[in-house]
Amino acid sequence: MELLEIRNVSQEFGGLRALDSVNLQVRQEEIFGLIGPNGAGKTTLFNLITGIYKPTEGQVLFRGRNIENLPPHQISRLGIGRTFQNIRLFRKMSVLDNVKVGMHAVTRAGFWGTLREWGYSRKEEKKIDERARELLAMVGLYDKRMEYAESLAYGEQRRLEVARALGLNPVLLLLDEPAAGMNTREKEELIELVAGIRGMSITVLLVEHDMNVVMNVCERIAVLDYGRKIAEGDPYSIRNDERVIQSYLGVGM
Amino acid sequence: MIVMEQYLTQYIDPYYVRIAVLLGINIVLALGLNLITGVTGQLSMGHAGFMSIGAYTAAIMSIHAGTSFGISLLGGALMAAAFGFLIGVPTLRLEGDYLAMVTIGFAEIVRVVFLNLDIAGRAIGLSGIPSETGFLNVWLVAVLVIFLNTRLLKSRTGRALYAIREDEIAAQASGINTTFYKIFAFVIGSFLGGLAGGFYAHYMTYINPQDFGFMKSIELLNMVVLGGMGSIPGTILGSVVLTLAPEMLRMVAEYRLLFYGGLLVLMMIFRPNGLLGDVRWYDIRKRLARNGVKSYGTA
C-alpha cells in the first residue's frame, strides 16, 4: 500500500519550474531513494511534503489523506519527520534538549501543567527524558547529551538531527543528504543507522548524492532531473538506465 | 505583613529599601521581556508600553473604582496581556528589525494616548494613587515569578520557546505550532510587564506618560541583553546591574546614556551572548573538574 503519494505535483518559483508534474509513490516500510543532480528539485520536494511550500499544482497524499495545505507543524504531527540538508539544529540548546523538542508532537503537557509539575506533566516529563536518552544512545551521542548542539562535530550533528526526527515517532522519515560531508567510517555507521531505523518499521525517503550509500540501503530509487522524474526502479535498473547515466551518474560508473 | 514592612523601613535606610523595591519591579519587567525577546527571540523594543498600560489601568481602578490593591494589579496585568495578544497576532509574520519597529510604534502610541486621555490625567499625569507597594509584596511576587519562570523554561513549553528562537523551521518540523507559542510568549511577557507597572504606580503614587518612554523600553532590553538572552539568572543579574548603576552614576547623571551605549558596545565585542547567556552549571562544573578542583564529587 502507498504510504505517501505525490500526484502530478508542480512547483513554480516566479518563472522557474522547480518541479514539473512529478508522480511518486512510496510504499509502507520501504527505503526509497531520491537522486539527481544539484537543482533537480529534490529538496523542493521535501519542502512540499513537509508543508514548507504549497505546491503550485497537484496533490500530496499521506495515508490517503491530502496534506498539501496543512501547516508544517500539523504535518509533522501525522508522523512525518525530517532532517535538513543544511543542518538545522537548536544550536544553543543541549543535545538532550534537542531530542526532547523533537518529541513535542507526541507529548501534550501544557502551560498550567508545567507550572505545577506534578501529576500528568511530571510523568510525561519522565517519559520524555527516558525516551530522549534511548534515542541518543541509539545514534551514539549519549555521552555528549549535555553539550551544546553547536559544539558537536559535523557527522554527530547529522546523527543528532536523525535522533530529533525520530523523537516524533515518525511513520515516514525524510532524510535530506544525511551522508553529506561524512568520511567513510561515518558513512558506514550511517548505513547501519538507516538499517536500524528500517527495523523500527519506519518508512524512509532518502535524498543522497553518495551512490554507495544509496545503492546500499535503498530498495527503490527515483531520479529527478530539472524538476522531472526521468526514471524509477530498483538500484540495479537505475544503475543501468541510459538516461540516468547520461544526466547524472556519468559514464564509467 | 504591615508590621514587618514598618520594621523594615524603621531599621533600614529608606534609600536602600527604595532601591530594593525598584529592583524587584525591574526584575519582573525584565523577566517578562526575557520571555519574549531572550527566550523566544522576538525582538520587542516597546516593553514599557505594556508596563504603562498595567500602571494606568491599575491606578485608574484604584482611584476611580476603589478596588483593592490585588484586584487593581490583576486588572492592570490582564489589560496589558490583552494588548500583548492584540499586538502579538498581527506582528507574528514580522521578524527582527520589523517587529522591533512595530513594538516601538506601539509603545509610542500608548504613550501618546495616555498623554491625551482625560481619565489618565493627560500630560499632568495621574496622582493620588494609593501607596500600597512595599518591599515585601514586591519581592513576594518577584520570587514567585522567578520560580514559575524557571519551571516554565525547563518544561515542554519552555523548550518549544527556545526552539523557536534557535530555528523556526526546525521547530515547525518538530510539531511546534510556532504561531501559538509566539503569541503565548507575548501574552505572558506583557502580563508580567503590566503586573510590574501596577506595582510601580502604587509605589510612586504618581505616574506620568514620560515614565514609560522609549528610553525605559531600551533600559529593559539592556537588562536582558546584558545579563544574557534567555537566561533567568542572567536577566536578574542584568536587572541588578542596571538598577544599581544609575544610583552609583548619580553624580554623572548626564553621561548615563553614554555609559549604557558604551556598555552595549563592549558587550557585543566581549560577550555577545550576555554575561550569563550561555553559561550553565554544567559547564562551570566541567571546567572546575578539568582544572583539578574537586566539585560535588562528580569529578
PDB file of C-alpha atoms in Angstrom, chain A residues 112, chain B residues 53-55 57-59 61-62 67-82 141 190-199 202:
ATOM      1  CA  TRP A 112      -0.584  25.134  33.615  1.00  0.00           C
TER       2      TRP A 112
ATOM      3  CA  ILE B  53      -0.903  50.003  30.317  1.00  0.00           C
ATOM      4  CA  GLY B  54      -0.622  47.994  33.531  1.00  0.00           C
ATOM      5  CA  ALA B  55       0.327  51.052  35.558  1.00  0.00           C
ATOM      6  CA  THR B  57      -5.137  50.531  34.394  1.00  0.00           C
ATOM      7  CA  ALA B  58      -4.256  49.566  37.951  1.00  0.00           C
ATOM      8  CA  ALA B  59      -4.027  53.209  39.064  1.00  0.00           C
ATOM      9  CA  MET B  61      -9.006  51.119  39.050  1.00  0.00           C
ATOM     10  CA  SER B  62      -7.662  52.011  42.480  1.00  0.00           C
ATOM     11  CA  THR B  67     -10.734  48.302  44.027  1.00  0.00           C
ATOM     12  CA  SER B  68      -8.316  46.655  46.410  1.00  0.00           C
ATOM     13  CA  PHE B  69      -4.613  46.559  45.560  1.00  0.00           C
ATOM     14  CA  GLY B  70      -4.603  42.918  44.469  1.00  0.00           C
ATOM     15  CA  ILE B  71      -7.562  43.374  42.126  1.00  0.00           C
ATOM     16  CA  SER B  72      -6.052  46.510  40.607  1.00  0.00           C
ATOM     17  CA  LEU B  73      -2.760  44.709  39.986  1.00  0.00           C
ATOM     18  CA  LEU B  74      -4.550  41.818  38.350  1.00  0.00           C
ATOM     19  CA  GLY B  75      -6.666  44.169  36.260  1.00  0.00           C
ATOM     20  CA  GLY B  76      -3.576  46.027  35.033  1.00  0.00           C
ATOM     21  CA  ALA B  77      -1.762  42.801  34.227  1.00  0.00           C
ATOM     22  CA  LEU B  78      -4.744  41.351  32.365  1.00  0.00           C
ATOM     23  CA  MET B  79      -5.232  44.552  30.387  1.00  0.00           C
ATOM     24  CA  ALA B  80      -1.562  44.506  29.368  1.00  0.00           C
ATOM     25  CA  ALA B  81      -1.848  40.825  28.445  1.00  0.00           C
ATOM     26  CA  ALA B  82      -4.883  41.603  26.284  1.00  0.00           C
ATOM     27  CA  VAL B 141       5.711  38.418  43.706  1.00  0.00           C
ATOM     28  CA  SER B 190       3.104  41.593  28.626  1.00  0.00           C
ATOM     29  CA  PHE B 191       1.142  40.223  31.596  1.00  0.00           C
ATOM     30  CA  LEU B 192       4.318  40.449  33.672  1.00  0.00           C
ATOM     31  CA  GLY B 193       5.002  43.904  32.250  1.00  0.00           C
ATOM     32  CA  GLY B 194       1.524  45.049  33.289  1.00  0.00           C
ATOM     33  CA  LEU B 195       1.883  43.480  36.711  1.00  0.00           C
ATOM     34  CA  ALA B 196       5.133  45.330  37.326  1.00  0.00           C
ATOM     35  CA  GLY B 197       3.519  48.518  36.027  1.00  0.00           C
ATOM     36  CA  GLY B 198       0.793  48.206  38.669  1.00  0.00           C
ATOM     37  CA  PHE B 199       3.379  47.820  41.394  1.00  0.00           C
ATOM     38  CA  HIS B 202       1.258  52.084  43.586  1.00  0.00           C
TER      39      HIS B 202
END
